[in-house]
Coordinates of C-alpha atoms in Angstrom, one line a residue:
X1 CA 5.3 10.3 -19.9
X2 CA 1.9 12.1 -20.7
X3 CA -0.6 9.6 -19.9
X4 CA -2.8 10.8 -22.8
X5 CA 0.0 9.8 -25.2
X6 CA -0.2 6.3 -24.2
X7 CA -4.1 6.5 -24.7
X8 CA -3.2 8.0 -28.1
X9 CA -0.9 5.0 -28.7
X10 CA -3.7 2.8 -27.7
X11 CA -6.1 4.4 -30.3
X12 CA -8.2 5.4 -27.5
X13 CA -9.8 8.8 -27.3
X14 CA -8.7 11.0 -24.1
X15 CA -11.5 11.5 -22.2
X16 CA -11.6 14.1 -19.1
X17 CA -8.7 15.1 -17.0
X18 CA -5.8 12.8 -15.7
X19 CA -6.7 12.1 -12.2
X20 CA -3.8 10.1 -10.0
X21 CA -4.9 7.2 -8.3
X22 CA -3.3 5.6 -5.3
X23 CA -1.2 2.5 -5.6
X24 CA 1.7 4.1 -7.5
X25 CA 4.4 2.8 -5.4
X26 CA 6.1 1.3 -8.3
X27 CA 5.0 3.6 -11.0
X28 CA 2.5 6.3 -11.8
X29 CA -1.0 5.5 -12.3
X30 CA -3.9 7.8 -13.7
X31 CA -7.4 7.6 -14.6
X32 CA -8.6 9.3 -17.6
X33 CA -12.4 8.7 -18.0
X34 CA -13.2 4.9 -18.3
X35 CA -9.4 4.0 -18.6
X36 CA -6.5 3.5 -16.0
X37 CA -3.0 4.5 -17.4
X38 CA 0.0 3.1 -15.9
X39 CA 3.7 4.3 -16.5
X40 CA 6.9 4.5 -15.1
X41 CA 9.8 7.2 -15.4
X42 CA 12.4 4.6 -15.9
X43 CA 10.8 1.1 -16.1
X44 CA 12.9 -2.0 -16.1
X45 CA 12.4 -3.9 -19.6
X46 CA 9.6 -5.9 -19.7
X47 CA 7.7 -4.8 -16.9
X48 CA 4.8 -3.8 -18.5
X49 CA 4.3 -6.8 -20.8
X50 CA 4.7 -9.1 -17.7
X51 CA 1.8 -7.5 -16.0
X52 CA -0.6 -7.8 -19.2
X53 CA 0.5 -11.4 -19.4
X54 CA -0.2 -12.1 -15.6
X55 CA -3.7 -10.3 -16.2
X56 CA -4.4 -12.6 -19.2
X57 CA -3.3 -15.7 -17.2
X58 CA -5.6 -14.7 -14.4
X59 CA -8.5 -13.9 -16.5
X60 CA -8.1 -17.4 -18.3
X61 CA -8.2 -18.8 -14.9
X62 CA -11.7 -17.2 -14.1
X63 CA -10.6 -14.2 -12.1
X64 CA -12.2 -11.0 -13.0
X65 CA -9.3 -8.4 -13.8
X66 CA -9.3 -5.0 -15.7
X67 CA -9.2 -5.3 -19.8
X68 CA -5.8 -4.6 -21.1
X69 CA -6.3 -2.1 -24.3
X70 CA -2.5 -1.5 -25.1
X71 CA 0.7 -2.5 -23.3
X72 CA 4.4 -1.3 -24.5
X73 CA 7.5 -0.8 -22.8
X74 CA 6.4 2.5 -21.8
X75 CA 3.3 1.6 -20.0
X76 CA -0.2 -0.1 -20.0
X77 CA -3.8 1.1 -20.5
X78 CA -6.5 -0.8 -18.8
X79 CA -10.2 -0.6 -18.0
X80 CA -11.0 1.6 -15.2
X81 CA -13.5 -0.7 -12.5
X82 CA -15.9 1.4 -10.8
X83 CA -15.9 0.6 -7.0
X84 CA -18.9 -1.6 -5.8
X85 CA -19.5 -3.0 -2.4
X86 CA -17.5 -5.3 -0.5
X87 CA -17.6 -9.0 -1.1
X88 CA -15.2 -10.9 0.8
X89 CA -16.9 -14.1 0.7
X90 CA -17.0 -13.7 -3.3
X91 CA -13.4 -12.8 -3.2
X92 CA -12.6 -16.4 -1.2
X93 CA -14.5 -17.8 -4.2
X94 CA -12.4 -16.0 -6.7
X95 CA -9.3 -17.0 -4.9
X96 CA -10.3 -20.6 -4.9
X97 CA -10.7 -20.3 -8.8
X98 CA -7.3 -18.9 -9.0
X99 CA -5.6 -22.0 -6.9
X100 CA -7.7 -24.5 -8.6
X101 CA -6.0 -23.6 -12.0
X102 CA -3.2 -26.3 -12.1
X103 CA 0.2 -26.3 -13.9
X104 CA 2.7 -29.3 -14.7
X105 CA 5.8 -27.4 -13.6
X106 CA 6.6 -24.5 -11.2
X107 CA 7.5 -20.9 -12.7
X108 CA 6.9 -19.7 -16.0
X109 CA 8.7 -19.5 -19.4
X110 CA 8.9 -15.8 -19.4
X111 CA 10.3 -13.2 -16.7
X112 CA 7.9 -12.0 -14.1
X113 CA 8.5 -9.0 -11.5
X114 CA 7.7 -8.5 -7.9
X115 CA 7.1 -5.0 -7.9
X116 CA 10.0 -3.7 -10.0
X117 CA 12.0 -6.6 -9.0
X118 CA 12.9 -8.9 -11.8
X119 CA 12.8 -12.7 -11.3
X120 CA 14.3 -15.4 -13.4
X121 CA 12.2 -17.0 -16.5
X122 CA 12.5 -21.0 -16.5
X123 CA 10.4 -23.9 -14.8
X124 CA 11.3 -26.6 -12.7
X125 CA 9.4 -29.9 -11.2
X126 CA 11.0 -29.7 -8.0
X127 CA 9.4 -27.0 -5.8
X128 CA 12.1 -26.3 -3.0
X129 CA 14.9 -26.0 -5.7
X130 CA 12.8 -23.7 -7.8
X131 CA 11.6 -21.6 -4.8
X132 CA 15.1 -21.4 -3.3
X133 CA 17.0 -20.7 -6.3
X134 CA 14.7 -18.8 -8.5
X135 CA 12.6 -16.8 -6.0
X136 CA 14.4 -16.5 -2.8
X137 CA 18.0 -16.5 -3.7
X138 CA 17.9 -13.6 -6.1
X139 CA 16.3 -11.5 -3.2
X140 CA 18.8 -12.5 -0.7
X141 CA 21.4 -11.4 -3.3
X142 CA 19.7 -8.1 -3.6
X143 CA 19.3 -7.6 0.1
X144 CA 22.7 -9.2 1.4
X145 CA 24.4 -5.9 2.6
X146 CA 21.2 -4.5 4.2
X147 CA 20.6 -7.9 5.9
X148 CA 24.2 -7.9 7.6
X149 CA 24.3 -10.5 10.3
X150 CA 21.1 -12.0 9.2
X151 CA 21.9 -12.9 5.6
X152 CA 24.1 -16.1 6.6
X153 CA 21.3 -17.7 8.9
X154 CA 18.6 -16.5 6.2
X155 CA 20.5 -18.5 3.6
X156 CA 20.9 -21.7 5.7
X157 CA 17.3 -21.5 6.8
X158 CA 16.0 -21.6 3.4
X159 CA 18.1 -24.6 2.2
X160 CA 17.3 -26.3 5.6
X161 CA 13.5 -25.7 5.7
X162 CA 11.3 -28.2 4.6
X163 CA 8.9 -26.2 2.1
X164 CA 5.7 -28.0 1.7
X165 CA 4.4 -29.0 -1.7
X166 CA 0.9 -29.5 -2.8
X167 CA 1.7 -29.1 -6.3
X168 CA 1.8 -26.3 -8.8
X169 CA -1.1 -23.7 -9.2
X170 CA -1.4 -20.3 -10.6
X171 CA -0.5 -17.7 -8.2
X172 CA -1.3 -13.9 -8.0
X173 CA 2.1 -13.7 -6.6
X174 CA 1.9 -10.4 -4.6
X175 CA -1.8 -10.8 -3.2
X176 CA -2.1 -7.9 -0.7
X177 CA -5.3 -6.1 -0.1
X178 CA -4.0 -2.9 -2.1
X179 CA -4.2 -5.3 -5.4
X180 CA -7.6 -6.4 -4.6
X181 CA -10.4 -4.3 -6.0
X182 CA -14.1 -4.4 -5.0
X183 CA -15.7 -3.4 -8.1
X184 CA -19.3 -2.8 -9.1
X185 CA -19.1 -6.3 -10.9
X186 CA -17.7 -7.8 -7.9
X187 CA -14.4 -8.7 -6.7
X188 CA -11.4 -8.2 -9.0
X189 CA -7.6 -8.6 -9.0
X190 CA -5.0 -6.1 -10.2
X191 CA -1.1 -5.7 -10.6
X192 CA -0.4 -9.7 -10.6
X193 CA 3.2 -11.4 -10.6
X194 CA 1.5 -14.6 -11.9
X195 CA 3.1 -17.6 -12.2
X196 CA 2.9 -21.2 -11.0
X197 CA 3.6 -21.9 -7.8
X198 CA 2.5 -23.1 -4.3
X199 CA -0.6 -21.8 -3.4
X200 CA 1.2 -20.9 0.2
X201 CA 2.8 -17.9 -1.6
X202 CA -0.4 -16.1 -1.9
X203 CA -1.7 -17.1 1.6
X204 CA 1.5 -15.8 3.2
X205 CA 1.0 -12.4 1.5
X206 CA -2.5 -12.2 2.5
X207 CA -1.8 -13.0 6.1
X208 CA 1.3 -10.6 6.2
X209 CA -0.2 -7.3 6.4
X210 CA -3.6 -8.0 7.0
X211 CA -6.7 -6.8 5.3
X212 CA -8.4 -9.7 4.7
X213 CA -11.3 -10.4 7.2
X214 CA -12.7 -13.8 8.5
X215 CA -15.4 -14.1 6.2
X216 CA -12.7 -14.3 3.4
X217 CA -10.9 -17.0 4.9
X218 CA -14.1 -18.8 5.9
X219 CA -15.2 -18.8 2.4
X220 CA -12.0 -19.9 0.7
X221 CA -11.2 -22.6 3.3
X222 CA -14.6 -24.1 2.9
X223 CA -13.6 -24.8 -0.7
X224 CA -9.7 -25.4 -0.3
X225 CA -8.9 -26.2 3.3
X226 CA -5.2 -25.6 4.4
X227 CA -3.2 -28.3 6.0
X228 CA -1.5 -27.9 9.1
X229 CA 2.0 -28.1 7.4
X230 CA 1.1 -25.4 5.1
X231 CA -0.5 -23.4 7.5
X232 CA 2.5 -23.7 9.7
X233 CA 4.9 -22.8 7.1
X234 CA 3.2 -19.5 6.2
X235 CA 5.7 -17.5 8.4
X236 CA 8.7 -18.8 6.2
X237 CA 6.8 -18.1 3.0
X238 CA 6.4 -14.3 4.1
X239 CA 10.2 -13.9 3.9
X240 CA 9.8 -13.7 0.2
X241 CA 8.0 -10.4 0.5
X242 CA 9.6 -9.1 3.4
X243 CA 12.7 -9.1 1.3
X244 CA 11.3 -7.4 -1.7
X245 CA 10.3 -4.5 0.9
X246 CA 13.8 -4.5 2.5
X247 CA 15.0 -4.0 -1.0
X248 CA 12.7 -1.6 -2.2
X249 CA 11.7 0.4 1.3
X250 CA 14.8 0.0 3.4
X251 CA 15.9 -1.7 6.8
X252 CA 12.6 -1.0 8.6
X253 CA 11.3 -4.4 7.3
X254 CA 14.6 -6.3 8.5
X255 CA 13.0 -6.7 12.0
X256 CA 10.2 -8.9 10.3
X257 CA 12.9 -11.1 8.8
X258 CA 14.4 -11.4 12.1
X259 CA 11.4 -12.5 13.8
X260 CA 10.9 -15.4 11.3
X261 CA 14.0 -16.6 11.7
X262 CA 13.7 -16.4 15.5
X263 CA 10.0 -18.4 14.9
X264 CA 11.6 -21.2 13.6
X265 CA 14.9 -21.2 15.8
X266 CA 17.3 -20.0 13.4
X267 CA 18.2 -17.2 15.6

C-alpha cells in the first residue's frame, strides 16, 4: 500500500518524498516528513493494533515512544523521532522505569506478536506454566520440523528447567538494539511486543545479540540489581528469541539452540 494513502486516512498532509527506513524485516517502513508509516503486504490480522497497544502501554509506564497518529489493519502512522546523541545511561534508567511497572498476572488480555508471530492472549499467575505453554510451546510447534532431533530435548528442557520468577512486570518483549532509538529528546523504544512477564525476557534479548554497552548495564543494575539465579537463567530465556529467528530466518539459528541445551547439560 502507498504510504501516502495511510497518511490520508490519518487526516495528515503528505510531506515530501517517501524515504525507506531501515528496520523493515517484518514489514515496510517509510519516513514522510515528520511521520513514519509502517505497512506490510500481507499482515496477520491484529498486527498493527497490537503494536499501537504496546506503544501505549510503554508510554503509560514512562517510556519515550513515538506518538501513534493512526492505526488500522493495513498499517500504522507514527511520529518520526529525529536522531540525537547516544545516552546509554539514560536508556538504563528508561528500562528501569519499564521494569518497575508491575502487573497482577502474567500475559495480556489481547494477542501480541513477536515479529509477525502471533502469541496467544490470556493471563496466568503461574510463571512457569504461562511461559512454557503460552510462549515457548507455540514457537516450538512452529519450528519442530526445522529443529529435527533437537525438538524433543528442547521440550523436555522447557518443562524441567527451574524458570526464576521475580514477579510480573511490563516487558518490551523484543528488546534488541534495533528497537532502541537515540532521539534528540533522549532514548526511545519502538516495535514492542509488550506484555506482563519476567524482566529476564528483556534482559535475555539484550544479551543475545549485543549492542548494549557496559555503561547501560551499570546504569540499569544500579537501580535494579539482577540476582544470580536470574543471570544464570538468561541463556535459557534466549531460546524464545532463537526459536522465532529459526521460524522466520531459517536453520542458521539452530546452532544457538543447540548451544543453550549443551550449556545446561541437555545434550
